[in-house]
PDB file of C-alpha atoms in Angstrom:
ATOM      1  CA  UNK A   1      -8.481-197.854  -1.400  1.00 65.00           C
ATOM      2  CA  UNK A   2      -5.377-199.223  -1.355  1.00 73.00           C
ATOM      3  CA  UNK A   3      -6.273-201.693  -4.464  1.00 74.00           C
ATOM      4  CA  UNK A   4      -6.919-198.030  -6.178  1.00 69.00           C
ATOM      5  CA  UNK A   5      -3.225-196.749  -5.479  1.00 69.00           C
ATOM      6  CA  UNK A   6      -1.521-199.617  -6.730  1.00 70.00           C
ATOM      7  CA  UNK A   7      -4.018-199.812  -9.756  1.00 65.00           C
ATOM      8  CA  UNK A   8      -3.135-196.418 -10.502  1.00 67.00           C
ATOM      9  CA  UNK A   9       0.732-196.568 -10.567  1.00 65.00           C
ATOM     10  CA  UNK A  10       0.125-200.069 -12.515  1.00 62.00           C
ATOM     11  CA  UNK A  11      -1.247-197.728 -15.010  1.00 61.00           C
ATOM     12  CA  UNK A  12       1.370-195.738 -15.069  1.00 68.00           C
ATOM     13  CA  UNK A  13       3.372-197.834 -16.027  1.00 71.00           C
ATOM     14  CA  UNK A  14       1.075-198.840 -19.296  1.00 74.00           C
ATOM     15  CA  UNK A  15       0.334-196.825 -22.821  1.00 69.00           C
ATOM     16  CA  UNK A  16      -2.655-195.202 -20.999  1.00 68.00           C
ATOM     17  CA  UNK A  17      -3.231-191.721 -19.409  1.00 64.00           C
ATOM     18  CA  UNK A  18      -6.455-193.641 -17.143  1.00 64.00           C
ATOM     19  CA  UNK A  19      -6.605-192.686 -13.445  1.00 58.00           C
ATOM     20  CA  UNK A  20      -3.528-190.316 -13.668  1.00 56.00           C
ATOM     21  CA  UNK A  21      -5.641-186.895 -13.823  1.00 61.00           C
ATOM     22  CA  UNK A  22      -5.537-186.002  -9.590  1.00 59.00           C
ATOM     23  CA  UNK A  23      -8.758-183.700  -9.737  1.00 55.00           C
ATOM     24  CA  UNK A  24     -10.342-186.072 -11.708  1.00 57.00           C
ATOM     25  CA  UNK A  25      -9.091-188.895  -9.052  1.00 58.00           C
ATOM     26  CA  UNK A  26     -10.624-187.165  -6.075  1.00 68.00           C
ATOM     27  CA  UNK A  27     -13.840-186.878  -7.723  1.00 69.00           C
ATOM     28  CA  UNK A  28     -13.566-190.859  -8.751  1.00 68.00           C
ATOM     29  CA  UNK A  29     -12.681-191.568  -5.028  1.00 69.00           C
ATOM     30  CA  UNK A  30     -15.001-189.306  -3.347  1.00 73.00           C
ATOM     31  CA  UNK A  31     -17.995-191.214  -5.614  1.00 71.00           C
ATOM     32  CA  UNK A  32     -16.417-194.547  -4.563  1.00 65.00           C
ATOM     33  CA  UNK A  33     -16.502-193.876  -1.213  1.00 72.00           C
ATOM     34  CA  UNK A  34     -20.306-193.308  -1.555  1.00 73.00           C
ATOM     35  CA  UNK A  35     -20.334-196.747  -2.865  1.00 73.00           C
ATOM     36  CA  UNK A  36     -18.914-198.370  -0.511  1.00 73.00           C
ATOM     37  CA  UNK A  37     -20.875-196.245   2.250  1.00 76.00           C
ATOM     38  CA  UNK A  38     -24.091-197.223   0.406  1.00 73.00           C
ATOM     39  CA  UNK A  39     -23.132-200.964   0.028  1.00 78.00           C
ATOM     40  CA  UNK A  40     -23.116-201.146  -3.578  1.00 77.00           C
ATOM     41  CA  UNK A  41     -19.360-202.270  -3.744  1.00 82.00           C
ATOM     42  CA  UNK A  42     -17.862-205.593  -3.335  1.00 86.00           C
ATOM     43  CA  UNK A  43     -14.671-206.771  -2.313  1.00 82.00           C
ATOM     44  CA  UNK A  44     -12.947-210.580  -3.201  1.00 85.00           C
ATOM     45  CA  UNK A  45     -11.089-211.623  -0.538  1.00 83.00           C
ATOM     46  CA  UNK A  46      -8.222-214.867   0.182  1.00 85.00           C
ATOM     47  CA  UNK A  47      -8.560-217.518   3.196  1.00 85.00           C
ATOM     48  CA  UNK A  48      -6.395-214.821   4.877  1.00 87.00           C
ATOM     49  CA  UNK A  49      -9.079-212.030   4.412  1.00 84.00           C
ATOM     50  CA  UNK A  50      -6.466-209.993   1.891  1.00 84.00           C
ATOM     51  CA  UNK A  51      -8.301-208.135  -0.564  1.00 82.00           C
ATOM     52  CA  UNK A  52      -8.088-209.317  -3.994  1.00 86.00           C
ATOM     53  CA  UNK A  53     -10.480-207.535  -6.274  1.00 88.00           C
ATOM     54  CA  UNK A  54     -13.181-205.207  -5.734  1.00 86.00           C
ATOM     55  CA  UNK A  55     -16.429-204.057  -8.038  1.00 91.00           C
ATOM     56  CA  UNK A  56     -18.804-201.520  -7.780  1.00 89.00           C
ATOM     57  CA  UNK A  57     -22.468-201.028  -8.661  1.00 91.00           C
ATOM     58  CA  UNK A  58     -24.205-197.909  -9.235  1.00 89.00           C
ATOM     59  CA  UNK A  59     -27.301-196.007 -11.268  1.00 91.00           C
ATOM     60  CA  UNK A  60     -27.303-195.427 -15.062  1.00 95.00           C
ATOM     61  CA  UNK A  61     -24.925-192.506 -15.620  1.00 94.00           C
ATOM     62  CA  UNK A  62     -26.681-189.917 -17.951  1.00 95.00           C
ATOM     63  CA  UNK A  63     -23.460-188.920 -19.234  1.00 95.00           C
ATOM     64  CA  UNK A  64     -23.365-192.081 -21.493  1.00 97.00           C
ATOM     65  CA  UNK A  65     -26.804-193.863 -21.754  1.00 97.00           C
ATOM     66  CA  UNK A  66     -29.921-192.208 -22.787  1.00 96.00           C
ATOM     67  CA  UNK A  67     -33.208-193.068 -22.648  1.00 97.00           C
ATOM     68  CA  UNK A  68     -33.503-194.801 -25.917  1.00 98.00           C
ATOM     69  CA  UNK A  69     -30.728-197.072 -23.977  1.00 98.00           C
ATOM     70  CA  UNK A  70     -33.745-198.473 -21.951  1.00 98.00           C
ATOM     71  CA  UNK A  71     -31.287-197.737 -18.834  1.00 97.00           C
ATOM     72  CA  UNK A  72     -33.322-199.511 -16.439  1.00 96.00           C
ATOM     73  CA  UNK A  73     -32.980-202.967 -18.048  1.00 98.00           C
ATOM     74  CA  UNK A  74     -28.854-203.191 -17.234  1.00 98.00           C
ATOM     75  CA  UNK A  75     -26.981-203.189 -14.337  1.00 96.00           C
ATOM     76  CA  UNK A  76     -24.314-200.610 -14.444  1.00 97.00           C
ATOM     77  CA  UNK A  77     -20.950-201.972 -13.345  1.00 94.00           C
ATOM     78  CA  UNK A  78     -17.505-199.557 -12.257  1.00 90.00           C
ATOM     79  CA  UNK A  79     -14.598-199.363 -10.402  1.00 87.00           C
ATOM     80  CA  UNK A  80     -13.901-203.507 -11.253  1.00 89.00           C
ATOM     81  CA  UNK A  81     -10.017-203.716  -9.523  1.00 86.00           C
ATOM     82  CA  UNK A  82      -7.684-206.900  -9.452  1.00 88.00           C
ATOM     83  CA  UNK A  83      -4.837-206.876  -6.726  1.00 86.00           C
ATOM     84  CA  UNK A  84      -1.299-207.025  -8.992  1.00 81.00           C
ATOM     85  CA  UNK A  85      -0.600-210.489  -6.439  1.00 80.00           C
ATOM     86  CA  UNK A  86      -3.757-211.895  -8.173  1.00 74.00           C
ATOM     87  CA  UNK A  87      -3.029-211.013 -11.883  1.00 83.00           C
ATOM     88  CA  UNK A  88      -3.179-214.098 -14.168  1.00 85.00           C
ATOM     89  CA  UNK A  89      -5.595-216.044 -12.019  1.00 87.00           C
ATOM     90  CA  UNK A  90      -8.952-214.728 -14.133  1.00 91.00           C
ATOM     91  CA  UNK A  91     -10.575-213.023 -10.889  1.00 91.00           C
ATOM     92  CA  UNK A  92     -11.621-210.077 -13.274  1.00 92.00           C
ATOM     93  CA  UNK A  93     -13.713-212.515 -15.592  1.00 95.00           C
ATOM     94  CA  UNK A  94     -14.624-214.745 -12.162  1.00 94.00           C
ATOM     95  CA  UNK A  95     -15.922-211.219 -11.294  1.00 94.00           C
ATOM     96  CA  UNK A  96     -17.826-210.200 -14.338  1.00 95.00           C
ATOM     97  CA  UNK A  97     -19.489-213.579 -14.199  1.00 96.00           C
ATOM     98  CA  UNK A  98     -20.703-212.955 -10.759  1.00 93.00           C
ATOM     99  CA  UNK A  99     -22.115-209.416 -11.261  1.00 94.00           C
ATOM    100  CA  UNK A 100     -23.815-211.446 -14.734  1.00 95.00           C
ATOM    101  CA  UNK A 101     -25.366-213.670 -12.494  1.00 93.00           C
ATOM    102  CA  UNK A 102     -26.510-210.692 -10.088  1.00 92.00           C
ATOM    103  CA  UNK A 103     -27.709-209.050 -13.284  1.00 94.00           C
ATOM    104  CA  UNK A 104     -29.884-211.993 -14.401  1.00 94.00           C
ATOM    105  CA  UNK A 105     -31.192-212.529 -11.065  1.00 92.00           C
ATOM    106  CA  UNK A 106     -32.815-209.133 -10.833  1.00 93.00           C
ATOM    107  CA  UNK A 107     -34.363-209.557 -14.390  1.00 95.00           C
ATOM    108  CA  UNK A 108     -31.897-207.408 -15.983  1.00 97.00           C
ATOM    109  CA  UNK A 109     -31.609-207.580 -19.634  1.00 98.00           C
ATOM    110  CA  UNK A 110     -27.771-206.207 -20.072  1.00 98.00           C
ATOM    111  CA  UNK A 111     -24.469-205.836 -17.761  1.00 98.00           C
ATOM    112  CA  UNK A 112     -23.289-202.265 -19.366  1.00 98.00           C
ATOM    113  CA  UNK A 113     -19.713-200.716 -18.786  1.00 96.00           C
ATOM    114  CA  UNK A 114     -18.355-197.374 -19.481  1.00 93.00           C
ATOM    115  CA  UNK A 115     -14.444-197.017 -19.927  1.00 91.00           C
ATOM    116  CA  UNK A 116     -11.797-194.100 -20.365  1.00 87.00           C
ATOM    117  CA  UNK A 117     -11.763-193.987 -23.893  1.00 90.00           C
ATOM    118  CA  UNK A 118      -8.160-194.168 -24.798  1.00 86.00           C
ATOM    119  CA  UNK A 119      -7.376-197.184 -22.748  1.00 87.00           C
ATOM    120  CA  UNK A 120      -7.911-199.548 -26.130  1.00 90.00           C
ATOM    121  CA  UNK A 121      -6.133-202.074 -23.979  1.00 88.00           C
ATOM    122  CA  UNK A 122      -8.779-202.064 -21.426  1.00 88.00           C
ATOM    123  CA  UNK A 123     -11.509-202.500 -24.437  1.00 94.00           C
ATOM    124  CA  UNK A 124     -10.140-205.369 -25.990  1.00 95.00           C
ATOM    125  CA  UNK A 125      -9.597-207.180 -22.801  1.00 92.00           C
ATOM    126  CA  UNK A 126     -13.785-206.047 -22.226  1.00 94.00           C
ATOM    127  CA  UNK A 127     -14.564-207.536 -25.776  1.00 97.00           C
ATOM    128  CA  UNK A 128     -12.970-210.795 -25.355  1.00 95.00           C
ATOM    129  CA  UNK A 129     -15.426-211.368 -22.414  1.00 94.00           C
ATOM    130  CA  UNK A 130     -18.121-210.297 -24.282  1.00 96.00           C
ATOM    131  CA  UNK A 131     -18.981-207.119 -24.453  1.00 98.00           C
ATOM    132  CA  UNK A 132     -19.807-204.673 -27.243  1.00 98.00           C
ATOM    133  CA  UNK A 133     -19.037-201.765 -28.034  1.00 98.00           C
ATOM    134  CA  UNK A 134     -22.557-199.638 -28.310  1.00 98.00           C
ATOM    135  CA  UNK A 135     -20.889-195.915 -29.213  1.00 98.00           C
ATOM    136  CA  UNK A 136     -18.200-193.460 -27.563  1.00 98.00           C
ATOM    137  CA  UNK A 137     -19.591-190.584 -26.249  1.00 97.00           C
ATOM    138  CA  UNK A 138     -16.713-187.643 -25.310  1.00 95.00           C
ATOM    139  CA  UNK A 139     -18.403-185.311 -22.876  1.00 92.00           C
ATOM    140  CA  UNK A 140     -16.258-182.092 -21.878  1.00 90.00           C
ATOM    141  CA  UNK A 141     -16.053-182.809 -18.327  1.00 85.00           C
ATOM    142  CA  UNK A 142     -15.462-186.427 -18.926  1.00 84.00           C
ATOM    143  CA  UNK A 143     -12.434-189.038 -19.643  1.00 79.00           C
ATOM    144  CA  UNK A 144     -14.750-192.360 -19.887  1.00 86.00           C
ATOM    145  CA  UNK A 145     -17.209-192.545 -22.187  1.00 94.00           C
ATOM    146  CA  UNK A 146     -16.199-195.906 -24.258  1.00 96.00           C
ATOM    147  CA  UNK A 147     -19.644-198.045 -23.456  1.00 97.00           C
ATOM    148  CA  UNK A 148     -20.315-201.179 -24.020  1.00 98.00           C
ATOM    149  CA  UNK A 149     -22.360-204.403 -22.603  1.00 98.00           C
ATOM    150  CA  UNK A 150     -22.803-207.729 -22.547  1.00 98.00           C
ATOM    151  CA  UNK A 151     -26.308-209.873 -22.073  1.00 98.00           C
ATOM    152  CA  UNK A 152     -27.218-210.525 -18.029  1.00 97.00           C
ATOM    153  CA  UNK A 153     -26.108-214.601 -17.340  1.00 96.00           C
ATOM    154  CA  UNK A 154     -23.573-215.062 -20.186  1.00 96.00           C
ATOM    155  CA  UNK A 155     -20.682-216.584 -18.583  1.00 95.00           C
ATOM    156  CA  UNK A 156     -16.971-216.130 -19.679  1.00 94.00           C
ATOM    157  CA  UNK A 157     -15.867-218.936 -16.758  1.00 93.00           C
ATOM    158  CA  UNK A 158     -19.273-221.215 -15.625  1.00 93.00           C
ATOM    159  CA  UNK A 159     -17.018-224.174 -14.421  1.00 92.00           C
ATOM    160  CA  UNK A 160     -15.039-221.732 -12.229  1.00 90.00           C
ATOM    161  CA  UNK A 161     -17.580-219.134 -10.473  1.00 87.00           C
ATOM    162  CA  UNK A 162     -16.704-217.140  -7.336  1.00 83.00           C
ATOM    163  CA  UNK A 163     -18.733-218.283  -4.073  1.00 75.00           C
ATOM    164  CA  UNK A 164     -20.409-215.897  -2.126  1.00 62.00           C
ATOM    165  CA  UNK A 165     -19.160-215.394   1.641  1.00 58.00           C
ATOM    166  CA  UNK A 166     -22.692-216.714   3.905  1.00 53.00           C
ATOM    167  CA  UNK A 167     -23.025-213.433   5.270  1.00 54.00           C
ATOM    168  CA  UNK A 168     -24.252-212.208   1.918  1.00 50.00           C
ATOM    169  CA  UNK A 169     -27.196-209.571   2.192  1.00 48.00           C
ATOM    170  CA  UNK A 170     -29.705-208.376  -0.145  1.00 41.00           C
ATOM    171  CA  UNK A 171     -30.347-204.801   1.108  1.00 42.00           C
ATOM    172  CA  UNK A 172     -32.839-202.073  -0.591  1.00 40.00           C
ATOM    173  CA  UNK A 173     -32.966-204.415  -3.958  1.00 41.00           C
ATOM    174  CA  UNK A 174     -29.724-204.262  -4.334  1.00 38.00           C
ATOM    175  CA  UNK A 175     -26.776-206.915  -3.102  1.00 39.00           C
ATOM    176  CA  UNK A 176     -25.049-205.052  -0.283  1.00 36.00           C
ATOM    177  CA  UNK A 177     -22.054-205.619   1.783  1.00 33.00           C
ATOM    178  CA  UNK A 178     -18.530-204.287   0.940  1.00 31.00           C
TER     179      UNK A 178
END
């Protein structure tokens, strides 16, 4: 959580009105809690055990992909979080990669993201790793909606990939431990 609160007043502090909504913030939190709870999120951690990035899985969200998506051929990624102490050192693309390879592993066809749609900063920095842009989609009740994706096992970094700790689980199908 606390890689949340100091994401969110780094935002601030940007040309972007992401994260800065508080009803919509509890609902974001109360959803990541179930992913952590559920072990579909992730957490990159230093020698010293200080949490560096974090990344969430979960199911297709019908707000944004539809059937003619085929949503069962991607893995949906959210909630991908780089400490501010580990800016500049590429652990967001290191972590992309990873969840790629996780992707490709379970014979998924496409890693697919969906982002607040005014953060154009946040899209660009998507599309230079490789991801289109499939459509925008501006439900109501909704402040993400910019999708895109990128094909399962493309690598941004392959001479630099993150290790996985030995203690690494597959649980229910799905990589679990948080």
């Amino acid at each position: 959580m606390s890689l949340r609160t100091e994401a969110e007043a780094w935002l601030r502090t940007k040309d972007t009105d992401q994260w800065s909504d508080p009803e919509t913030g509890e609902r974001a939190i109360a959803k990541w809690h179930t992913s952590i709870d559920e072990g579909r999120a992730w957490v990159v951690v230093d020698d010293q055990g200080q949490a560096l990035a974090t990344v969430s899985r979960g199911a297709v969200d019908r707000d944004f992909w539809m059937d003619t998506d085929h949503p069962e051929s991607a893995l949906y990624l959210y909630k991908l979080i780089v400490a501010r102490a580990a800016s500049g050192r590429h652990l967001g693309v290191r972590v992309i990669d990873w969840v790629s390879r996780l992707a490709e592993l379970e014979g998924r066809t496409w890693v697919r993201i969906d982002t607040w749609r005014t953060n154009t900063g946040l899209h660009a920095y998507y599309e230079r790793l490789g991801f289109k842009h499939v459509r925008t989609e501006a439900p109501p009740h909704r402040l993400s909606g910019w999708l895109a994706q990128r094909a399962a096992g493309d690598l941004a970094m392959p001479d630099d990939l993150l290790t996985v700790h030995p203690d690494y689980r597959w649980r229910e199908g799905l990589a679990g431990r948080s």
